[in-house]
Amino acid sequence: MNYIVTTSYKPSREEVTKARDLAEEMGVKYVSRSRLKEYEKEKVLDFYYVFDKNGQLVIRSGEEVFFFHPGMSKVRLKNIKLQDSDYLIKSMELAGTELVLDTTFGLGNEALLIANFLPDGKVVGLEASEHIFRVVSHGLKNYPYEDDWTREAAGRIELYNRDLREFVRSCGEGSYDIVYCDPMFDRPQYSSHSINPLRPFAVYDRINRDDVDWMIRAARRKFILKSRTRDTLFQELGIEFDRLWGSKKSGVLYGVVDKR
């Protein structure tokens, strides 16, 4: 894909410096925002990175804007407080000291939610897409959090630009208390406006049973796999889950393998 790095309009010197540094790091061209339209007449761009004035790094592709935002984690925590109804958090049975591996990080909303319940623990996240990794890792560190819990939870997350297959095969047995996997769904829910801008940059490689066996090996206490009621992932993998549950309303299922 063809892309460049730019800034918002009338950038500060710091924004220009950050944009130039990122362009150099990625081996692509930096184009000042005032010259962007002219540049697009000469070169066809698939998308471009923008350092915004609020300190955020975003990707613009046509009318779509991909950026980091902790919104869904806040909604889910609110629902937990009101109804105690989050199947992922219930599945994990967290004591607060666990080391959790999130093998498919994406926007990081679930990782933030998990990290909130780990005052003395940590989430290690893997994101195979370079572009999703760059936007989200920047956001985790620089987002202007309004709530203390999101800021503190973000500080308990380590994110790496790694593919889960290669990573879990390098892990020792029982390296993590819990291993969680949330692959892209077979049948996308296009009504999800927060996910849609991410789709062009996501990695869609389908996990297989061998991948799952390595993830289970890396887990000391639990392995949890997420899917949807209308997808075929669970049937294809043929896993014997100790628990399979979820929300009929959302159609999301969590398969849990308990190792003790």
Coordinates of C-alpha atoms in Angstrom, one line a residue:
M1 CA 0.0 0.0 0.0
N2 CA 1.1 3.5 -0.8
Y3 CA 1.1 6.0 2.1
I4 CA 2.9 9.0 3.6
V5 CA 3.0 10.8 6.9
T6 CA 1.7 14.3 7.4
T7 CA 0.3 16.6 10.2
S8 CA -2.9 18.5 10.9
Y9 CA -3.2 22.0 9.5
K10 CA -1.0 24.7 10.9
P11 CA 1.1 22.2 13.0
S12 CA 3.5 23.1 15.8
R13 CA 7.2 22.5 15.4
E14 CA 6.9 19.4 17.7
E15 CA 4.2 17.9 15.5
V16 CA 6.3 18.3 12.4
T17 CA 9.3 16.8 14.1
K18 CA 7.3 13.8 15.2
A19 CA 5.8 13.3 11.7
R20 CA 9.2 13.5 10.1
D21 CA 10.7 11.1 12.6
L22 CA 7.9 8.6 12.0
A23 CA 8.2 8.9 8.2
E24 CA 12.0 8.2 8.4
E25 CA 11.4 5.3 10.8
M26 CA 8.9 3.7 8.4
G27 CA 10.9 4.5 5.3
V28 CA 8.2 6.6 3.6
K29 CA 7.8 10.2 2.6
Y30 CA 6.9 13.1 4.8
V31 CA 4.5 15.6 3.1
S32 CA 3.5 18.9 4.7
R33 CA -0.2 19.2 5.1
S34 CA -0.3 22.4 3.0
R35 CA 1.1 20.3 0.1
L36 CA -1.0 17.2 0.5
K37 CA -3.6 17.9 -2.1
E38 CA -1.0 18.8 -4.6
Y39 CA 1.0 15.6 -3.8
E40 CA -2.2 13.5 -4.2
K41 CA -2.5 14.8 -7.8
E42 CA 0.9 13.3 -8.5
K43 CA 0.7 10.1 -6.5
V44 CA -2.1 7.8 -5.6
L45 CA -2.3 7.2 -1.9
D46 CA -4.1 4.4 -0.2
F47 CA -4.0 6.3 3.1
Y48 CA -1.9 8.6 5.2
Y49 CA -0.8 9.0 8.8
V50 CA -1.6 12.3 10.5
F51 CA -0.2 13.7 13.8
D52 CA -3.2 15.6 15.2
K53 CA -3.0 18.6 17.4
N54 CA -4.4 16.7 20.3
G55 CA -1.3 14.5 20.3
Q56 CA -3.0 11.5 18.6
L57 CA -1.8 9.5 15.6
V58 CA -4.5 8.7 13.2
I59 CA -4.8 7.1 9.7
R60 CA -7.1 8.7 7.1
S61 CA -8.3 6.7 4.1
G62 CA -10.9 8.4 2.0
E63 CA -13.7 9.3 4.4
E64 CA -12.6 6.7 7.0
V65 CA -10.5 7.8 10.0
F66 CA -8.8 5.1 12.1
F67 CA -7.8 6.2 15.6
F68 CA -7.4 4.8 19.1
H69 CA -10.3 5.4 21.6
P70 CA -11.1 3.5 24.8
G71 CA -14.8 4.0 24.4
M72 CA -16.1 0.4 24.4
S73 CA -14.0 -0.5 27.4
K74 CA -15.7 2.2 29.3
V75 CA -19.2 1.0 28.2
R76 CA -18.4 -2.5 29.2
L77 CA -17.0 -1.5 32.7
K78 CA -20.2 0.5 33.2
N79 CA -22.3 -2.6 32.4
I80 CA -20.2 -4.7 34.7
K81 CA -20.9 -2.3 37.6
L82 CA -24.6 -2.3 36.8
Q83 CA -25.3 -5.9 35.9
D84 CA -22.1 -7.9 36.5
S85 CA -22.7 -9.4 33.0
D86 CA -19.4 -9.5 31.1
Y87 CA -18.7 -13.0 30.0
L88 CA -15.1 -12.4 29.2
I89 CA -14.2 -11.1 32.6
K90 CA -16.3 -13.8 34.3
S91 CA -14.5 -16.4 32.2
M92 CA -11.1 -15.2 33.4
E93 CA -11.9 -15.3 37.1
L94 CA -9.2 -12.8 37.8
A95 CA -7.5 -12.4 41.2
G96 CA -5.7 -9.3 40.2
T97 CA -2.1 -10.6 39.9
E98 CA -2.3 -12.5 36.6
L99 CA -0.1 -12.3 33.6
V100 CA -2.5 -12.3 30.6
L101 CA -1.6 -12.8 27.0
D102 CA -3.9 -11.1 24.5
T103 CA -2.9 -12.6 21.1
T104 CA -5.1 -10.5 18.9
F105 CA -5.0 -7.0 20.4
G106 CA -6.8 -4.9 17.8
L107 CA -8.1 -1.6 19.2
G108 CA -7.2 -2.8 22.7
N109 CA -10.6 -2.2 24.3
E110 CA -10.8 -5.7 25.8
A111 CA -7.2 -5.5 27.0
L112 CA -8.0 -2.2 28.8
L113 CA -11.0 -3.8 30.5
I114 CA -8.9 -6.8 31.5
A115 CA -6.1 -4.6 32.8
N116 CA -8.5 -2.7 35.0
F117 CA -9.0 -5.9 37.0
L118 CA -5.2 -6.5 37.3
P119 CA -3.9 -4.0 39.9
D120 CA -0.9 -6.2 40.5
G121 CA -0.8 -8.0 37.1
K122 CA -0.2 -7.2 33.4
V123 CA -1.5 -7.7 29.9
V124 CA 0.9 -8.6 27.1
G125 CA -0.7 -7.8 23.8
L126 CA 0.2 -9.0 20.3
E127 CA -0.8 -7.1 17.1
A128 CA 0.4 -8.5 13.8
S129 CA -0.6 -5.5 11.7
E130 CA 2.1 -2.8 11.7
H131 CA -0.4 0.0 11.1
I132 CA -2.8 -1.0 13.8
F133 CA 0.1 -1.5 16.1
R134 CA 1.5 2.0 15.5
V135 CA -1.8 3.8 16.0
V136 CA -2.9 1.8 19.0
S137 CA 0.5 1.8 20.8
H138 CA 0.8 5.5 20.3
G139 CA -2.8 6.0 21.6
L140 CA -2.2 3.8 24.7
K141 CA 0.7 6.1 25.7
N142 CA -0.7 9.5 24.6
Y143 CA -4.5 9.4 24.7
P144 CA -6.0 12.2 26.9
Y145 CA -7.8 9.8 29.3
E146 CA -10.6 11.4 31.3
D147 CA -10.9 8.5 33.8
D148 CA -8.1 7.5 36.1
W149 CA -8.9 3.8 35.6
T150 CA -8.3 3.8 31.9
R151 CA -5.0 5.7 32.3
E152 CA -3.9 3.2 35.0
A153 CA -5.0 0.2 33.0
A154 CA -3.1 1.4 29.9
G155 CA 0.0 1.5 32.1
R156 CA -0.4 -2.2 32.8
I157 CA -0.3 -3.1 29.1
E158 CA 2.7 -4.1 27.0
L159 CA 2.0 -4.2 23.3
Y160 CA 4.2 -5.8 20.6
N161 CA 4.1 -5.9 16.8
R162 CA 4.2 -9.7 16.6
D163 CA 2.3 -12.5 15.0
L164 CA 0.6 -14.8 17.4
R165 CA 1.7 -18.0 15.6
E166 CA 5.4 -17.3 15.8
F167 CA 5.1 -15.8 19.3
V168 CA 3.3 -18.7 21.1
R169 CA 5.6 -21.3 19.6
S170 CA 8.5 -19.5 21.3
C171 CA 6.8 -19.4 24.7
G172 CA 7.6 -21.9 27.4
E173 CA 4.8 -24.1 28.8
G174 CA 2.6 -22.2 31.2
S175 CA 4.3 -18.8 30.5
Y176 CA 1.1 -16.9 31.0
D177 CA -1.7 -17.4 33.5
I178 CA -4.4 -16.8 30.8
V179 CA -4.1 -16.8 27.0
Y180 CA -6.9 -15.0 25.2
C181 CA -7.6 -15.1 21.4
D182 CA -10.2 -12.9 19.6
P183 CA -9.6 -13.5 15.8
M184 CA -11.5 -11.5 13.1
F185 CA -15.0 -13.0 12.7
D186 CA -16.0 -15.0 9.5
R187 CA -18.9 -12.7 9.0
P188 CA -18.0 -9.1 10.0
Q189 CA -20.5 -7.0 11.8
Y190 CA -20.4 -3.9 9.6
S191 CA -22.6 -1.9 12.0
S192 CA -19.6 -1.7 14.3
H193 CA -18.4 1.8 13.4
S194 CA -15.4 1.6 15.7
I195 CA -14.1 -1.5 13.9
N196 CA -14.9 -0.6 10.3
P197 CA -11.9 1.8 9.8
L198 CA -9.6 -0.9 11.2
R199 CA -10.6 -3.5 8.7
P200 CA -8.3 -2.5 5.7
F201 CA -5.3 -2.9 8.0
A202 CA -6.3 -6.1 9.9
V203 CA -4.6 -9.5 9.5
Y204 CA -7.2 -12.1 8.5
D205 CA -5.0 -15.2 8.7
R206 CA -7.3 -17.9 10.1
I207 CA -6.0 -19.8 13.2
N208 CA -5.9 -23.6 13.0
R209 CA -5.9 -26.3 15.6
D210 CA -2.1 -26.4 15.8
D211 CA -2.1 -22.7 16.7
V212 CA -4.7 -23.3 19.4
D213 CA -2.7 -26.2 20.9
W214 CA 0.3 -23.9 21.2
M215 CA -1.8 -21.2 22.9
I216 CA -3.2 -23.8 25.3
R217 CA 0.4 -25.0 26.0
A218 CA 1.4 -21.4 26.8
A219 CA -1.5 -21.0 29.3
R220 CA -1.0 -22.0 32.9
R221 CA -4.6 -21.6 34.1
K222 CA -6.9 -20.9 31.1
F223 CA -7.2 -20.5 27.4
I224 CA -10.2 -18.5 26.1
L225 CA -11.3 -18.2 22.5
K226 CA -13.9 -15.8 21.2
S227 CA -16.2 -16.3 18.2
R228 CA -19.8 -15.6 17.1
T229 CA -22.8 -17.9 17.1
R230 CA -23.1 -17.7 13.3
D231 CA -19.3 -18.4 12.6
T232 CA -17.9 -21.8 12.1
L233 CA -14.5 -21.4 14.0
F234 CA -15.4 -23.6 17.0
Q235 CA -16.7 -26.4 14.8
E236 CA -13.6 -26.3 12.5
L237 CA -11.2 -26.4 15.4
G238 CA -12.9 -29.3 17.2
I239 CA -11.9 -28.1 20.7
E240 CA -13.5 -29.7 23.8
F241 CA -14.2 -26.6 25.9
D242 CA -14.9 -26.9 29.6
R243 CA -17.3 -24.0 29.2
L244 CA -19.0 -22.4 26.2
W245 CA -21.1 -19.4 26.9
G246 CA -22.0 -15.9 25.8
S247 CA -24.7 -13.3 25.1
K248 CA -27.6 -14.3 22.9
K249 CA -28.2 -10.6 22.2
S250 CA -24.7 -9.9 20.8
G251 CA -24.2 -13.4 19.4
V252 CA -20.7 -13.5 20.9
L253 CA -19.4 -16.7 22.4
Y254 CA -16.4 -17.5 24.7
G255 CA -15.0 -21.0 24.7
V256 CA -13.0 -21.7 27.9
V257 CA -10.4 -24.4 28.4
D258 CA -9.6 -24.7 32.2
K259 CA -6.1 -26.3 32.8
R260 CA -6.6 -26.8 36.6

